[in-house]
Every structure is written in C-alpha cells, then in structure tokens.
Short mmCIF file of N, CA, C and O and ligand atoms in Angstrom, two decimals:
data_model
loop_
_atom_site.label_atom_id
_atom_site.label_comp_id
_atom_site.label_asym_id
_atom_site.label_seq_id
_atom_site.Cartn_x
_atom_site.Cartn_y
_atom_site.Cartn_z
N MET A 1 8.87 74.55 0.26
CA MET A 1 9.41 73.61 -0.73
C MET A 1 8.84 73.93 -2.10
O MET A 1 7.64 74.12 -2.25
N ALA A 2 9.68 73.99 -3.09
CA ALA A 2 9.23 74.33 -4.45
C ALA A 2 8.59 73.12 -5.11
O ALA A 2 8.96 71.98 -4.84
N ARG A 3 7.63 73.39 -5.95
CA ARG A 3 6.94 72.34 -6.70
C ARG A 3 7.91 71.71 -7.69
O ARG A 3 8.68 72.38 -8.34
N LYS A 4 7.88 70.39 -7.76
CA LYS A 4 8.77 69.68 -8.70
C LYS A 4 8.18 69.76 -10.10
O LYS A 4 7.02 69.46 -10.32
N ILE A 5 9.01 70.16 -11.05
CA ILE A 5 8.56 70.29 -12.44
C ILE A 5 9.11 69.10 -13.23
O ILE A 5 10.32 68.91 -13.28
N PRO A 6 8.23 68.30 -13.81
CA PRO A 6 8.74 67.17 -14.60
C PRO A 6 9.53 67.63 -15.82
O PRO A 6 9.29 68.71 -16.35
N SER A 7 10.48 66.83 -16.26
CA SER A 7 11.29 67.17 -17.43
C SER A 7 10.41 67.18 -18.67
O SER A 7 9.54 66.34 -18.82
N PRO A 8 10.65 68.14 -19.58
CA PRO A 8 9.88 68.15 -20.83
C PRO A 8 10.31 67.03 -21.75
O PRO A 8 11.42 66.53 -21.65
N VAL A 9 9.41 66.61 -22.61
CA VAL A 9 9.76 65.65 -23.65
C VAL A 9 10.37 66.43 -24.80
O VAL A 9 9.75 67.34 -25.34
N VAL A 10 11.62 66.12 -25.13
CA VAL A 10 12.33 66.86 -26.18
C VAL A 10 12.15 66.15 -27.52
O VAL A 10 12.70 65.07 -27.73
N THR A 11 11.36 66.74 -28.40
CA THR A 11 11.15 66.17 -29.73
C THR A 11 12.22 66.70 -30.69
O THR A 11 12.90 67.69 -30.39
N VAL A 12 12.36 66.06 -31.83
CA VAL A 12 13.34 66.51 -32.84
C VAL A 12 13.03 67.95 -33.26
O VAL A 12 13.94 68.78 -33.36
N GLU A 13 11.75 68.27 -33.46
CA GLU A 13 11.36 69.60 -33.91
C GLU A 13 11.71 70.67 -32.88
O GLU A 13 11.92 71.83 -33.22
N ALA A 14 11.73 70.28 -31.60
CA ALA A 14 11.93 71.28 -30.54
C ALA A 14 13.34 71.25 -29.94
O ALA A 14 13.62 71.97 -29.00
N GLU A 15 14.22 70.45 -30.51
CA GLU A 15 15.56 70.30 -29.95
C GLU A 15 16.29 71.65 -29.83
O GLU A 15 16.91 71.94 -28.81
N ALA A 16 16.19 72.47 -30.87
CA ALA A 16 16.87 73.78 -30.87
C ALA A 16 16.33 74.66 -29.73
O ALA A 16 17.08 75.40 -29.09
N PHE A 17 15.02 74.54 -29.48
CA PHE A 17 14.42 75.33 -28.41
C PHE A 17 15.01 74.95 -27.06
O PHE A 17 15.40 75.81 -26.27
N TRP A 18 15.10 73.65 -26.80
CA TRP A 18 15.58 73.19 -25.49
C TRP A 18 17.08 73.42 -25.32
O TRP A 18 17.54 73.70 -24.22
N ASN A 19 17.84 73.31 -26.40
CA ASN A 19 19.27 73.60 -26.31
C ASN A 19 19.49 75.06 -25.93
O ASN A 19 20.36 75.38 -25.11
N ALA A 20 18.69 75.97 -26.51
CA ALA A 20 18.78 77.39 -26.17
C ALA A 20 18.32 77.61 -24.73
O ALA A 20 18.93 78.39 -23.98
N ALA A 21 17.26 76.90 -24.33
CA ALA A 21 16.72 77.06 -22.98
C ALA A 21 17.77 76.70 -21.92
O ALA A 21 17.86 77.34 -20.87
N ARG A 22 18.58 75.68 -22.24
CA ARG A 22 19.65 75.29 -21.31
C ARG A 22 20.62 76.44 -21.06
O ARG A 22 21.28 76.49 -20.04
N GLN A 23 20.72 77.35 -22.04
CA GLN A 23 21.60 78.52 -21.89
C GLN A 23 20.82 79.76 -21.47
O GLN A 23 21.32 80.88 -21.56
N GLY A 24 19.56 79.55 -21.08
CA GLY A 24 18.74 80.67 -20.62
C GLY A 24 18.22 81.55 -21.73
O GLY A 24 17.81 82.69 -21.50
N ARG A 25 18.25 81.04 -22.97
CA ARG A 25 17.77 81.84 -24.10
C ARG A 25 16.41 81.33 -24.57
O ARG A 25 16.20 80.12 -24.70
N PHE A 26 15.50 82.28 -24.83
CA PHE A 26 14.14 81.96 -25.24
C PHE A 26 14.02 82.18 -26.76
O PHE A 26 14.06 83.30 -27.23
N MET A 27 13.93 81.09 -27.49
CA MET A 27 13.90 81.15 -28.95
C MET A 27 12.53 80.72 -29.46
O MET A 27 11.84 79.91 -28.84
N LEU A 28 12.16 81.27 -30.62
CA LEU A 28 10.91 80.86 -31.25
C LEU A 28 11.18 80.43 -32.69
O LEU A 28 12.03 81.00 -33.37
N PRO A 29 10.43 79.43 -33.16
CA PRO A 29 10.53 79.06 -34.57
C PRO A 29 9.84 80.12 -35.43
O PRO A 29 8.71 80.51 -35.15
N VAL A 30 10.54 80.59 -36.45
CA VAL A 30 10.00 81.61 -37.35
C VAL A 30 10.12 81.07 -38.78
O VAL A 30 11.14 80.53 -39.17
N CYS A 31 9.06 81.26 -39.54
CA CYS A 31 9.04 80.80 -40.92
C CYS A 31 9.79 81.79 -41.80
O CYS A 31 9.48 82.98 -41.81
N ALA A 32 10.76 81.29 -42.57
CA ALA A 32 11.54 82.18 -43.45
C ALA A 32 10.72 82.62 -44.66
O ALA A 32 10.99 83.65 -45.26
N ALA A 33 9.69 81.86 -45.00
CA ALA A 33 8.88 82.19 -46.18
C ALA A 33 7.86 83.29 -45.87
O ALA A 33 7.75 84.26 -46.62
N CYS A 34 7.11 83.17 -44.77
CA CYS A 34 6.06 84.16 -44.49
C CYS A 34 6.43 85.09 -43.33
O CYS A 34 5.74 86.06 -43.07
N GLY A 35 7.51 84.75 -42.61
CA GLY A 35 8.00 85.65 -41.57
C GLY A 35 7.27 85.56 -40.25
O GLY A 35 7.55 86.33 -39.33
N ARG A 36 6.34 84.63 -40.12
CA ARG A 36 5.56 84.55 -38.88
C ARG A 36 6.15 83.54 -37.90
O ARG A 36 6.63 82.47 -38.29
N ALA A 37 6.10 83.89 -36.61
CA ALA A 37 6.53 82.97 -35.55
C ALA A 37 5.37 82.05 -35.20
O ALA A 37 4.21 82.44 -35.31
N HIS A 38 5.68 80.83 -34.77
CA HIS A 38 4.61 79.93 -34.32
C HIS A 38 5.04 79.17 -33.09
O HIS A 38 6.21 79.13 -32.73
N TRP A 39 4.09 78.58 -32.42
CA TRP A 39 4.32 77.71 -31.28
C TRP A 39 3.21 76.72 -31.26
O TRP A 39 2.06 77.11 -31.50
N TYR A 40 3.46 75.42 -31.07
CA TYR A 40 4.69 74.75 -30.71
C TYR A 40 5.61 74.54 -31.92
O TYR A 40 5.13 74.69 -33.06
N PRO A 41 6.86 74.14 -31.67
CA PRO A 41 7.79 73.93 -32.78
C PRO A 41 7.35 72.77 -33.68
O PRO A 41 6.89 71.74 -33.18
N ARG A 42 7.46 72.96 -34.98
CA ARG A 42 7.14 71.88 -35.91
C ARG A 42 7.92 72.08 -37.21
O ARG A 42 8.47 73.15 -37.44
N ALA A 43 7.92 71.06 -38.03
CA ALA A 43 8.76 71.07 -39.24
C ALA A 43 8.13 71.88 -40.37
O ALA A 43 8.82 72.32 -41.28
N ILE A 44 6.80 72.04 -40.34
CA ILE A 44 6.07 72.73 -41.40
C ILE A 44 5.37 73.95 -40.81
O ILE A 44 4.69 73.85 -39.79
N CYS A 45 5.52 75.12 -41.46
CA CYS A 45 4.86 76.33 -40.99
C CYS A 45 3.33 76.15 -40.98
O CYS A 45 2.76 75.77 -42.00
N PRO A 46 2.65 76.43 -39.85
CA PRO A 46 1.20 76.25 -39.79
C PRO A 46 0.43 77.31 -40.59
O PRO A 46 -0.76 77.16 -40.82
N PHE A 47 1.12 78.36 -41.03
CA PHE A 47 0.44 79.43 -41.76
C PHE A 47 0.54 79.26 -43.27
O PHE A 47 -0.40 79.57 -43.99
N CYS A 48 1.72 78.83 -43.77
CA CYS A 48 1.89 78.77 -45.23
C CYS A 48 2.45 77.43 -45.70
O CYS A 48 2.72 77.27 -46.89
N ALA A 49 2.65 76.48 -44.78
CA ALA A 49 3.10 75.12 -45.13
C ALA A 49 4.54 75.06 -45.66
O ALA A 49 4.95 74.03 -46.20
N SER A 50 5.30 76.14 -45.51
CA SER A 50 6.71 76.10 -45.90
C SER A 50 7.49 75.26 -44.89
O SER A 50 7.13 75.17 -43.72
N ASP A 51 8.58 74.64 -45.36
CA ASP A 51 9.42 73.90 -44.41
C ASP A 51 10.70 74.68 -44.08
O ASP A 51 11.64 74.14 -43.52
N GLU A 52 10.72 75.97 -44.44
CA GLU A 52 11.90 76.81 -44.14
C GLU A 52 11.75 77.45 -42.76
O GLU A 52 11.47 78.64 -42.64
N ILE A 53 11.93 76.64 -41.72
CA ILE A 53 11.79 77.14 -40.36
C ILE A 53 13.16 77.53 -39.81
O ILE A 53 14.11 76.76 -39.89
N THR A 54 13.25 78.75 -39.28
CA THR A 54 14.49 79.20 -38.66
C THR A 54 14.18 79.50 -37.19
O THR A 54 13.02 79.54 -36.79
N TRP A 55 15.23 79.71 -36.41
CA TRP A 55 15.04 80.01 -34.99
C TRP A 55 15.52 81.43 -34.71
O TRP A 55 16.57 81.84 -35.20
N ARG A 56 14.74 82.17 -33.95
CA ARG A 56 15.08 83.56 -33.66
C ARG A 56 14.90 83.82 -32.17
O ARG A 56 13.96 83.29 -31.55
N ALA A 57 15.78 84.63 -31.61
CA ALA A 57 15.64 85.00 -30.19
C ALA A 57 14.35 85.79 -30.02
O ALA A 57 14.08 86.72 -30.80
N ALA A 58 13.54 85.42 -29.04
CA ALA A 58 12.28 86.11 -28.79
C ALA A 58 12.45 87.07 -27.62
O ALA A 58 13.39 86.95 -26.83
N SER A 59 11.54 88.03 -27.53
CA SER A 59 11.64 89.07 -26.50
C SER A 59 11.38 88.52 -25.10
O SER A 59 11.85 89.09 -24.11
N GLY A 60 10.59 87.45 -25.01
CA GLY A 60 10.20 86.94 -23.70
C GLY A 60 9.05 87.72 -23.09
O GLY A 60 8.63 87.43 -21.97
N LYS A 61 8.53 88.69 -23.84
CA LYS A 61 7.40 89.48 -23.34
C LYS A 61 6.09 88.86 -23.81
O LYS A 61 6.00 88.39 -24.94
N ALA A 62 5.10 88.92 -22.92
CA ALA A 62 3.80 88.33 -23.26
C ALA A 62 2.71 88.97 -22.42
O ALA A 62 3.01 89.74 -21.49
N THR A 63 1.45 88.67 -22.76
CA THR A 63 0.33 89.08 -21.91
C THR A 63 -0.50 87.84 -21.61
O THR A 63 -0.56 86.89 -22.41
N ILE A 64 -1.14 87.84 -20.45
CA ILE A 64 -1.96 86.70 -20.05
C ILE A 64 -3.25 86.69 -20.89
O ILE A 64 -3.99 87.67 -20.91
N HIS A 65 -3.47 85.58 -21.58
CA HIS A 65 -4.68 85.41 -22.40
C HIS A 65 -5.80 84.84 -21.54
O HIS A 65 -6.93 85.31 -21.57
N THR A 66 -5.47 83.82 -20.76
CA THR A 66 -6.41 83.26 -19.80
C THR A 66 -5.61 82.46 -18.78
O THR A 66 -4.48 82.07 -19.06
N PHE A 67 -6.16 82.25 -17.60
CA PHE A 67 -5.41 81.51 -16.59
C PHE A 67 -6.35 80.83 -15.61
O PHE A 67 -7.54 81.16 -15.54
N SER A 68 -5.81 79.86 -14.86
CA SER A 68 -6.56 79.18 -13.83
C SER A 68 -5.60 78.82 -12.70
O SER A 68 -4.49 78.37 -12.96
N VAL A 69 -6.01 79.06 -11.46
CA VAL A 69 -5.15 78.75 -10.32
C VAL A 69 -5.58 77.42 -9.71
O VAL A 69 -6.74 77.24 -9.37
N MET A 70 -4.64 76.47 -9.64
CA MET A 70 -4.89 75.16 -9.06
C MET A 70 -4.60 75.25 -7.56
O MET A 70 -3.44 75.39 -7.17
N ARG A 71 -5.66 75.21 -6.75
CA ARG A 71 -5.48 75.41 -5.31
C ARG A 71 -5.61 74.12 -4.49
O ARG A 71 -5.19 74.08 -3.35
N ARG A 72 -6.21 73.10 -5.07
CA ARG A 72 -6.46 71.89 -4.29
C ARG A 72 -5.29 70.93 -4.34
O ARG A 72 -5.45 69.72 -4.48
N VAL A 73 -4.10 71.47 -4.28
CA VAL A 73 -2.88 70.66 -4.25
C VAL A 73 -1.96 71.25 -3.19
O VAL A 73 -2.16 72.38 -2.75
N LYS A 74 -0.96 70.50 -2.79
CA LYS A 74 -0.08 70.95 -1.72
C LYS A 74 0.65 72.24 -2.10
O LYS A 74 0.80 73.14 -1.28
N GLU A 75 1.12 72.32 -3.34
CA GLU A 75 1.81 73.52 -3.82
C GLU A 75 0.97 74.15 -4.94
O GLU A 75 1.12 73.77 -6.10
N PRO A 76 0.07 75.08 -4.59
CA PRO A 76 -0.79 75.68 -5.62
C PRO A 76 0.03 76.29 -6.75
O PRO A 76 1.15 76.75 -6.53
N TYR A 77 -0.54 76.27 -7.95
CA TYR A 77 0.15 76.85 -9.10
C TYR A 77 -0.87 77.43 -10.06
O TYR A 77 -2.06 77.11 -9.99
N ALA A 78 -0.39 78.31 -10.93
CA ALA A 78 -1.25 78.97 -11.92
C ALA A 78 -0.87 78.51 -13.31
O ALA A 78 0.28 78.64 -13.73
N ILE A 79 -1.84 77.94 -14.01
CA ILE A 79 -1.62 77.52 -15.39
C ILE A 79 -2.25 78.59 -16.27
O ILE A 79 -3.27 79.18 -15.90
N ALA A 80 -1.63 78.88 -17.42
CA ALA A 80 -2.13 79.98 -18.24
C ALA A 80 -1.76 79.81 -19.70
O ALA A 80 -0.79 79.14 -20.04
N TYR A 81 -2.57 80.44 -20.54
CA TYR A 81 -2.18 80.69 -21.92
C TYR A 81 -1.71 82.12 -21.97
O TYR A 81 -2.42 83.02 -21.51
N VAL A 82 -0.50 82.34 -22.47
CA VAL A 82 -0.02 83.71 -22.65
C VAL A 82 0.19 83.95 -24.14
O VAL A 82 0.55 83.04 -24.89
N THR A 83 -0.08 85.18 -24.57
CA THR A 83 0.16 85.56 -25.95
C THR A 83 1.49 86.28 -26.01
O THR A 83 1.68 87.33 -25.39
N LEU A 84 2.44 85.69 -26.74
CA LEU A 84 3.78 86.26 -26.84
C LEU A 84 3.76 87.52 -27.69
O LEU A 84 2.92 87.67 -28.59
N ALA A 85 4.69 88.43 -27.43
CA ALA A 85 4.79 89.67 -28.22
C ALA A 85 4.95 89.36 -29.71
O ALA A 85 4.50 90.12 -30.56
N GLU A 86 5.56 88.19 -30.02
CA GLU A 86 5.79 87.80 -31.41
C GLU A 86 4.55 87.18 -32.05
O GLU A 86 4.58 86.84 -33.24
N GLY A 87 3.47 86.99 -31.28
CA GLY A 87 2.23 86.50 -31.86
C GLY A 87 1.69 85.18 -31.33
O GLY A 87 0.50 85.07 -31.05
N PRO A 88 2.53 84.15 -31.21
CA PRO A 88 1.99 82.85 -30.80
C PRO A 88 1.46 82.84 -29.36
O PRO A 88 1.86 83.67 -28.54
N THR A 89 0.58 81.90 -29.10
CA THR A 89 0.05 81.68 -27.76
C THR A 89 0.69 80.42 -27.20
O THR A 89 0.84 79.43 -27.91
N MET A 90 1.09 80.46 -25.92
CA MET A 90 1.83 79.37 -25.31
C MET A 90 1.15 78.95 -24.01
O MET A 90 0.77 79.80 -23.21
N LEU A 91 1.02 77.64 -23.80
CA LEU A 91 0.51 77.11 -22.54
C LEU A 91 1.68 77.08 -21.56
O LEU A 91 2.74 76.53 -21.87
N THR A 92 1.48 77.65 -20.36
CA THR A 92 2.61 77.79 -19.45
C THR A 92 2.11 77.91 -18.02
O THR A 92 0.93 77.68 -17.74
N ASN A 93 2.99 78.27 -17.11
CA ASN A 93 2.63 78.55 -15.72
C ASN A 93 3.02 80.00 -15.41
O ASN A 93 3.98 80.51 -15.97
N ILE A 94 2.24 80.65 -14.54
CA ILE A 94 2.61 81.97 -14.04
C ILE A 94 3.20 81.75 -12.65
O ILE A 94 2.59 81.08 -11.81
N VAL A 95 4.40 82.29 -12.42
CA VAL A 95 5.12 82.04 -11.17
C VAL A 95 5.56 83.35 -10.52
O VAL A 95 5.43 84.42 -11.12
N ASP A 96 6.13 83.22 -9.31
CA ASP A 96 6.68 84.38 -8.58
C ASP A 96 5.67 85.52 -8.47
O ASP A 96 5.98 86.67 -8.79
N CYS A 97 4.46 85.21 -8.02
CA CYS A 97 3.43 86.25 -7.97
C CYS A 97 2.37 85.89 -6.94
O CYS A 97 2.33 84.77 -6.44
N ASP A 98 1.51 86.88 -6.65
CA ASP A 98 0.33 86.67 -5.82
C ASP A 98 -0.80 86.22 -6.75
O ASP A 98 -1.26 86.99 -7.60
N PHE A 99 -1.21 84.96 -6.64
CA PHE A 99 -2.21 84.42 -7.56
C PHE A 99 -3.51 85.23 -7.54
O PHE A 99 -4.23 85.28 -8.53
N ASP A 100 -3.81 85.85 -6.40
CA ASP A 100 -5.07 86.62 -6.29
C ASP A 100 -5.02 87.90 -7.11
O ASP A 100 -6.05 88.55 -7.32
N LYS A 101 -3.83 88.30 -7.56
CA LYS A 101 -3.72 89.56 -8.31
C LYS A 101 -3.54 89.34 -9.81
O LYS A 101 -3.34 90.30 -10.55
N LEU A 102 -3.59 88.10 -10.25
CA LEU A 102 -3.44 87.84 -11.69
C LEU A 102 -4.67 88.35 -12.44
O LEU A 102 -5.79 88.31 -11.91
N ALA A 103 -4.46 88.80 -13.66
CA ALA A 103 -5.57 89.31 -14.47
C ALA A 103 -5.31 89.04 -15.94
O ALA A 103 -4.16 89.06 -16.40
N VAL A 104 -6.40 88.80 -16.66
CA VAL A 104 -6.30 88.67 -18.12
C VAL A 104 -5.78 89.99 -18.69
O VAL A 104 -6.20 91.06 -18.24
N GLY A 105 -4.84 89.92 -19.61
CA GLY A 105 -4.29 91.13 -20.21
C GLY A 105 -3.05 91.64 -19.51
O GLY A 105 -2.38 92.56 -20.00
N GLN A 106 -2.73 91.04 -18.35
CA GLN A 106 -1.56 91.46 -17.57
C GLN A 106 -0.26 91.17 -18.33
O GLN A 106 -0.13 90.14 -18.99
N ALA A 107 0.71 92.09 -18.22
CA ALA A 107 2.01 91.90 -18.87
C ALA A 107 2.87 90.95 -18.04
O ALA A 107 2.94 91.07 -16.81
N VAL A 108 3.52 90.01 -18.71
CA VAL A 108 4.39 89.04 -18.05
C VAL A 108 5.66 88.89 -18.87
O VAL A 108 5.72 89.30 -20.03
N ALA A 109 6.67 88.29 -18.25
CA ALA A 109 7.94 88.06 -18.94
C ALA A 109 8.44 86.66 -18.62
O ALA A 109 8.16 86.12 -17.54
N VAL A 110 9.18 86.09 -19.54
CA VAL A 110 9.63 84.71 -19.39
C VAL A 110 10.66 84.57 -18.27
O VAL A 110 11.50 85.47 -18.05
N VAL A 111 10.59 83.47 -17.55
CA VAL A 111 11.64 83.04 -16.62
C VAL A 111 11.76 81.52 -16.86
O VAL A 111 10.77 80.88 -17.19
N PHE A 112 12.95 80.99 -16.74
CA PHE A 112 13.10 79.56 -16.92
C PHE A 112 13.06 78.86 -15.56
O PHE A 112 13.72 79.31 -14.62
N ALA A 113 12.28 77.79 -15.48
CA ALA A 113 12.16 77.03 -14.24
C ALA A 113 12.89 75.70 -14.40
O ALA A 113 12.71 75.00 -15.40
N ALA A 114 13.69 75.35 -13.41
CA ALA A 114 14.43 74.09 -13.43
C ALA A 114 13.47 72.91 -13.40
O ALA A 114 12.42 72.97 -12.76
N THR A 115 13.82 71.85 -14.11
CA THR A 115 13.01 70.63 -14.07
C THR A 115 13.79 69.54 -13.36
O THR A 115 14.95 69.73 -13.00
N GLU A 116 13.15 68.38 -13.17
CA GLU A 116 13.76 67.32 -12.37
C GLU A 116 15.12 66.88 -12.93
O GLU A 116 16.08 66.81 -12.20
N ASN A 117 15.21 66.59 -14.22
CA ASN A 117 16.52 66.27 -14.78
C ASN A 117 16.61 66.51 -16.29
O ASN A 117 17.37 65.87 -17.00
N GLY A 118 15.82 67.50 -16.75
CA GLY A 118 15.87 67.85 -18.17
C GLY A 118 16.18 69.34 -18.30
O GLY A 118 16.60 69.97 -17.34
N PRO A 119 16.00 69.89 -19.52
CA PRO A 119 16.22 71.32 -19.70
C PRO A 119 15.17 72.13 -18.92
O PRO A 119 14.10 71.61 -18.62
N PRO A 120 15.48 73.39 -18.60
CA PRO A 120 14.50 74.22 -17.90
C PRO A 120 13.33 74.55 -18.83
O PRO A 120 13.48 74.58 -20.05
N VAL A 121 12.17 74.77 -18.23
CA VAL A 121 10.97 75.08 -19.03
C VAL A 121 10.61 76.56 -18.88
O VAL A 121 10.79 77.14 -17.81
N PRO A 122 10.08 77.17 -19.96
CA PRO A 122 9.68 78.57 -19.88
C PRO A 122 8.40 78.76 -19.08
O PRO A 122 7.41 78.07 -19.33
N MET A 123 8.46 79.65 -18.09
CA MET A 123 7.28 80.06 -17.35
C MET A 123 7.29 81.58 -17.38
O MET A 123 8.23 82.19 -17.90
N PHE A 124 6.24 82.20 -16.84
CA PHE A 124 6.16 83.65 -16.95
C PHE A 124 5.83 84.25 -15.59
O PHE A 124 5.18 83.62 -14.77
N LYS A 125 6.32 85.47 -15.37
CA LYS A 125 5.99 86.18 -14.13
C LYS A 125 5.58 87.61 -14.48
O LYS A 125 6.04 88.18 -15.48
N PRO A 126 4.71 88.19 -13.64
CA PRO A 126 4.26 89.57 -13.91
C PRO A 126 5.44 90.55 -13.93
O PRO A 126 6.42 90.35 -13.20
N VAL A 127 5.35 91.58 -14.76
CA VAL A 127 6.42 92.59 -14.82
C VAL A 127 5.92 93.92 -14.23
O VAL A 127 4.74 94.14 -14.12
ZN1 ZN B 1 5.10 80.42 -43.21
#
C-alpha cells in the first residue's frame, strides 16, 4: 500500500507552480531583474528584492544535499533537501529507490506524486 500524501496548501504566490504541476510540468520562479531562480515561490525576489517574478520550466535535475530515512512508521520514507540544477534547494522526499543506497551528492530527477485530493507534489528519484 502506498503512503498517503496530504494535499499541499496552495498559496497565491505558488498558484502557477501547482497549476503547472497538475499538467506534470515542473516550474520555478525566476527573477526577471537578476535572473536567479528561487524556492519557495514568493512575490519578492530574495536576492535583489525585485517584484518582477516570472515562471520558467525547470530541468527537474537535482542532487541530494542531505537526507534522512524515517523507518519507525508503517510506510518508511526518505525526506531530503535537494539542490536543483537551477540553484535553489528544495525540501522533498526521495522515492522509488533502495533507501540503504541513498547518498549525499547523488543525482536525482523530479517525479510528481499524487496527493489525497490536491495537485501532485514534486518528489525526486535517483537517476
Ligand atoms: Zn532578483
């Protein structure tokens, strides 16, 4: 039986992200003024304070920054920070893998996981 994933809370700043996720597309907020991507979505760029935020399709490629495997539950899972190829770090889960073989620095790619009744959430699996 698969672990049930609660629906994400969709904020105004992240609406574009979740709408794209519903179509299986992984988008990141990118600042039009300084050109840097950031995560989580927000109205003001965390690097230069510009409010010119645009959305761009992201590669979905990342590396594991750090992770922890939760084993004392019925359906063990791996929680992790991954560093996206575009720069930002994202809190996520690592799925479809042998938890004993996970390693910091490992290459992973985005997969969307269905939630109980909201948009799918981005998770990552080893490539
Ligand atoms: Zn900026």
